[in-house]
Coordinates of N, CA, C and O in Angstrom, one line a residue:
M1 N 33.1 26.5 20.6 CA 31.9 26.8 19.8 C 30.7 26.3 20.6 O 30.7 25.1 21.0
K2 N 29.7 27.1 20.7 CA 28.5 26.7 21.4 C 27.6 25.8 20.5 O 27.7 25.9 19.3
Y3 N 26.8 25.0 21.1 CA 25.8 24.2 20.4 C 24.9 25.2 19.6 O 24.4 26.1 20.1
G4 N 24.6 24.8 18.4 CA 23.7 25.6 17.5 C 24.4 26.7 16.7 O 23.8 27.3 15.8
E5 N 25.7 27.0 17.0 CA 26.4 28.0 16.2 C 27.0 27.3 15.0 O 27.4 26.1 15.0
Q6 N 27.2 28.1 13.9 CA 27.8 27.6 12.7 C 29.1 28.3 12.4 O 29.2 29.5 12.8
R7 N 30.0 27.7 11.8 CA 31.2 28.3 11.4 C 31.0 29.0 10.1 O 30.1 28.7 9.4
C8 N 31.8 30.0 9.9 CA 31.7 30.8 8.6 C 31.8 29.9 7.4 O 31.1 30.1 6.4
R9 N 32.7 28.9 7.5 CA 32.9 28.0 6.4 C 31.6 27.2 6.1 O 31.2 27.0 4.9
E10 N 30.8 26.8 7.1 CA 29.6 26.1 6.9 C 28.5 27.1 6.3 O 27.8 26.7 5.4
I11 N 28.4 28.3 6.9 CA 27.5 29.2 6.4 C 27.8 29.6 4.9 O 26.9 29.6 4.1
G12 N 29.0 29.8 4.6 CA 29.4 30.1 3.2 C 29.1 29.0 2.3 O 28.6 29.3 1.2
A13 N 29.3 27.8 2.7 CA 29.1 26.6 1.8 C 27.6 26.5 1.5 O 27.2 26.3 0.4
F14 N 26.7 26.8 2.6 CA 25.3 26.7 2.4 C 24.9 27.8 1.4 O 24.0 27.6 0.6
R15 N 25.4 29.0 1.6 CA 25.0 30.2 0.7 C 25.4 29.9 -0.7 O 24.7 30.2 -1.6
Q16 N 26.6 29.3 -0.9 CA 27.0 29.0 -2.3 C 26.1 27.9 -2.9 O 25.7 28.1 -4.1
W17 N 25.7 26.9 -2.1 CA 24.8 25.9 -2.6 C 23.4 26.5 -3.0 O 22.9 26.3 -4.0
T18 N 22.9 27.4 -2.1 CA 21.7 28.1 -2.3 C 21.7 28.9 -3.6 O 20.8 28.9 -4.4
K19 N 22.8 29.7 -3.8 CA 22.9 30.5 -4.9 C 23.0 29.7 -6.2 O 22.3 30.0 -7.2
K20 N 23.7 28.6 -6.2 CA 23.7 27.7 -7.3 C 22.3 27.2 -7.7 O 22.0 27.1 -8.8
Q21 N 21.6 26.8 -6.7 CA 20.3 26.2 -6.9 C 19.3 27.2 -7.5 O 18.4 26.9 -8.2
T22 N 19.4 28.5 -7.1 CA 18.5 29.5 -7.6 C 18.6 29.7 -9.1 O 17.7 30.2 -9.8
D23 N 19.7 29.3 -9.7 CA 19.9 29.4 -11.1 C 19.5 28.1 -11.9 O 19.6 28.1 -13.1
D24 N 19.0 27.1 -11.1 CA 18.6 25.8 -11.7 C 17.1 25.8 -11.9 O 16.4 25.7 -10.9
P25 N 16.6 25.8 -13.1 CA 15.1 25.8 -13.3 C 14.4 24.5 -12.8 O 13.3 24.6 -12.4
I26 N 15.1 23.4 -12.8 CA 14.6 22.2 -12.4 C 14.4 22.3 -10.8 O 13.3 21.9 -10.3
F27 N 15.4 22.7 -10.1 CA 15.3 22.8 -8.7 C 14.2 23.9 -8.3 O 13.5 23.6 -7.4
K28 N 14.2 25.0 -9.0 CA 13.2 26.0 -8.7 C 11.8 25.5 -8.8 O 10.9 25.7 -8.0
A29 N 11.5 24.7 -9.9 CA 10.2 24.1 -10.1 C 9.8 23.2 -8.9 O 8.7 23.2 -8.4
Y30 N 10.8 22.3 -8.6 CA 10.6 21.3 -7.5 C 10.4 22.1 -6.2 O 9.4 21.7 -5.5
R31 N 11.2 23.0 -5.9 CA 11.1 23.7 -4.6 C 9.8 24.5 -4.4 O 9.2 24.5 -3.4
K32 N 9.4 25.1 -5.5 CA 8.1 25.9 -5.5 C 6.9 24.9 -5.1 O 6.1 25.2 -4.2
E33 N 6.9 23.8 -5.8 CA 5.8 22.8 -5.5 C 5.9 22.2 -4.1 O 5.0 22.0 -3.4
Y34 N 7.2 21.9 -3.7 CA 7.5 21.4 -2.4 C 7.0 22.3 -1.3 O 6.3 21.9 -0.4
K35 N 7.3 23.6 -1.4 CA 6.9 24.5 -0.4 C 5.3 24.6 -0.3 O 4.7 24.7 0.7
K36 N 4.7 24.6 -1.5 CA 3.2 24.7 -1.6 C 2.6 23.6 -0.9 O 1.7 23.7 0.0
R37 N 3.1 22.4 -1.2 CA 2.5 21.2 -0.6 C 2.8 21.0 0.9 O 2.0 20.5 1.6
F38 N 4.0 21.5 1.3 CA 4.4 21.4 2.7 C 3.4 22.3 3.5 O 3.0 21.9 4.6
A39 N 3.0 23.4 2.9 CA 2.1 24.3 3.6 C 0.7 23.7 3.8 O 0.0 24.0 4.7
W40 N 0.4 22.7 2.9 CA -0.9 22.0 3.0 C -1.0 21.2 4.3 O -2.1 21.0 4.8
I41 N 0.1 20.8 4.8 CA 0.1 20.0 6.1 C -0.4 20.9 7.2 O -1.4 20.5 7.9
K42 N 0.1 22.1 7.3 CA -0.3 23.0 8.3 C -1.8 23.4 8.1 O -2.5 23.6 9.1
A43 N -2.2 23.5 6.9 CA -3.6 23.9 6.6 C -4.6 22.7 6.8 O -5.8 22.9 6.7
G44 N -4.0 21.5 7.0 CA -4.9 20.4 7.2 C -5.4 19.7 6.0 O -6.3 18.9 6.0
R45 N -4.8 20.1 4.8 CA -5.3 19.5 3.6 C -4.7 18.1 3.3 O -5.4 17.3 2.6
I46 N -3.5 17.9 3.9 CA -2.9 16.5 3.8 C -2.2 16.2 5.1 O -2.0 17.0 5.9
T47 N -1.9 14.9 5.2 CA -1.2 14.4 6.4 C 0.3 14.4 6.1 O 0.8 14.5 4.9
D48 N 1.1 14.3 7.1 CA 2.6 14.2 7.0 C 2.9 13.1 6.1 O 3.8 13.2 5.2
E49 N 2.3 11.9 6.3 CA 2.6 10.7 5.5 C 2.3 10.9 4.0 O 3.1 10.5 3.2
Q50 N 1.2 11.6 3.7 CA 0.9 11.9 2.3 C 1.9 12.8 1.7 O 2.4 12.5 0.6
F51 N 2.3 13.8 2.4 CA 3.3 14.7 1.9 C 4.6 14.0 1.6 O 5.2 14.2 0.6
Y52 N 5.1 13.3 2.6 CA 6.4 12.6 2.4 C 6.4 11.6 1.4 O 7.4 11.4 0.7
A53 N 5.3 10.9 1.2 CA 5.1 9.9 0.0 C 5.2 10.7 -1.3 O 5.9 10.3 -2.2
W54 N 4.5 11.8 -1.4 CA 4.6 12.6 -2.6 C 6.0 13.2 -2.8 O 6.5 13.1 -3.9
S55 N 6.6 13.6 -1.8 CA 8.0 14.2 -1.8 C 9.0 13.2 -2.4 O 9.9 13.5 -3.2
E56 N 8.9 11.9 -1.9 CA 9.7 10.9 -2.4 C 9.6 10.6 -3.9 O 10.6 10.6 -4.7
K57 N 8.3 10.6 -4.4 CA 8.1 10.5 -5.8 C 8.6 11.7 -6.6 O 9.1 11.5 -7.7
A58 N 8.4 12.9 -6.0 CA 8.8 14.1 -6.7 C 10.4 14.1 -6.9 O 10.9 14.5 -7.9
R59 N 11.1 13.6 -5.9 CA 12.5 13.6 -6.0 C 13.0 12.6 -7.1 O 13.9 12.9 -7.8
E60 N 12.2 11.5 -7.2 CA 12.6 10.5 -8.3 C 12.3 11.2 -9.6 O 13.2 11.0 -10.5
E61 N 11.2 11.9 -9.8 CA 11.0 12.6 -11.1 C 12.0 13.7 -11.3 O 12.4 13.9 -12.5
K62 N 12.4 14.4 -10.3 CA 13.4 15.4 -10.4 C 14.7 14.8 -10.9 O 15.4 15.3 -11.8
K63 N 15.1 13.6 -10.4 CA 16.3 13.0 -10.8 C 16.2 12.6 -12.3 O 17.2 12.7 -13.0
K64 N 15.1 12.2 -12.7 CA 14.9 11.9 -14.2 C 15.1 13.1 -15.0 O 15.8 13.0 -16.1
C65 N 14.6 14.2 -14.5 CA 14.8 15.5 -15.3 C 16.2 15.9 -15.2 O 16.8 16.3 -16.3
D66 N 16.9 15.8 -14.1 CA 18.3 16.1 -14.0 C 19.2 15.3 -15.0 O 20.1 15.8 -15.5
R67 N 18.8 14.1 -15.2 CA 19.5 13.1 -16.1 C 19.0 13.2 -17.5 O 19.4 12.4 -18.3
E68 N 18.1 14.2 -17.8 CA 17.5 14.4 -19.1 C 16.8 13.2 -19.6 O 16.7 13.0 -20.9
I69 N 16.2 12.4 -18.7 CA 15.3 11.3 -19.2 C 14.0 11.9 -19.5 O 13.3 11.4 -20.4
I70 N 13.5 12.9 -18.8 CA 12.3 13.6 -19.1 C 12.7 15.1 -19.2 O 13.7 15.6 -18.7
S71 N 11.9 15.9 -20.0 CA 12.2 17.3 -20.1 C 11.7 18.1 -18.9 O 10.9 17.6 -18.1
L72 N 12.2 19.4 -18.9 CA 11.7 20.2 -17.8 C 10.2 20.4 -17.9 O 9.5 20.4 -16.9
E73 N 9.7 20.5 -19.1 CA 8.2 20.7 -19.3 C 7.5 19.5 -18.8 O 6.4 19.6 -18.1
E74 N 8.0 18.3 -19.1 CA 7.4 17.1 -18.6 C 7.4 17.0 -17.0 O 6.4 16.6 -16.4
F75 N 8.5 17.4 -16.5 CA 8.6 17.4 -15.0 C 7.6 18.4 -14.4 O 6.9 18.1 -13.4
Q76 N 7.5 19.6 -15.0 CA 6.6 20.6 -14.5 C 5.2 20.1 -14.6 O 4.4 20.3 -13.7
Q77 N 4.9 19.4 -15.7 CA 3.5 18.9 -15.9 C 3.3 17.8 -14.8 O 2.2 17.8 -14.2
W78 N 4.3 17.0 -14.5 CA 4.1 16.0 -13.5 C 3.8 16.6 -12.1 O 3.0 16.2 -11.4
L79 N 4.6 17.7 -11.8 CA 4.4 18.4 -10.5 C 3.0 18.9 -10.4 O 2.3 18.8 -9.4
R80 N 2.5 19.5 -11.5 CA 1.1 20.1 -11.5 C 0.0 19.0 -11.4 O -1.0 19.2 -10.7
D81 N 0.2 17.9 -12.0 CA -0.8 16.8 -12.1 C -0.7 15.8 -11.0 O -1.6 15.0 -10.8
S82 N 0.4 15.8 -10.3 CA 0.6 14.7 -9.3 C -0.4 14.8 -8.1 O -0.7 15.9 -7.7
K83 N -0.9 13.7 -7.8 CA -1.9 13.6 -6.7 C -1.2 13.1 -5.4 O -0.2 12.4 -5.5
I84 N -1.8 13.5 -4.3 CA -1.2 13.0 -3.1 C -2.0 11.9 -2.6 O -3.2 11.7 -2.8

């Protein structure tokens, strides 16, 4: 196998994970905001450091939502209101 090639088993596992995540409203909310803010780096609106600091906080909030400590609505509100 050449460098950079993936085995069918690896590709299949990633596809299964991706399919599972698309059915998860918590992950969808997180991923949508993540992509938006990641694009801000290229647009020059934020620095890498600011983005990664936000990302770390967002993952913590997502874990709270996954554990039902906060509701999906509270998580979505946090994502909308969170500052970088």
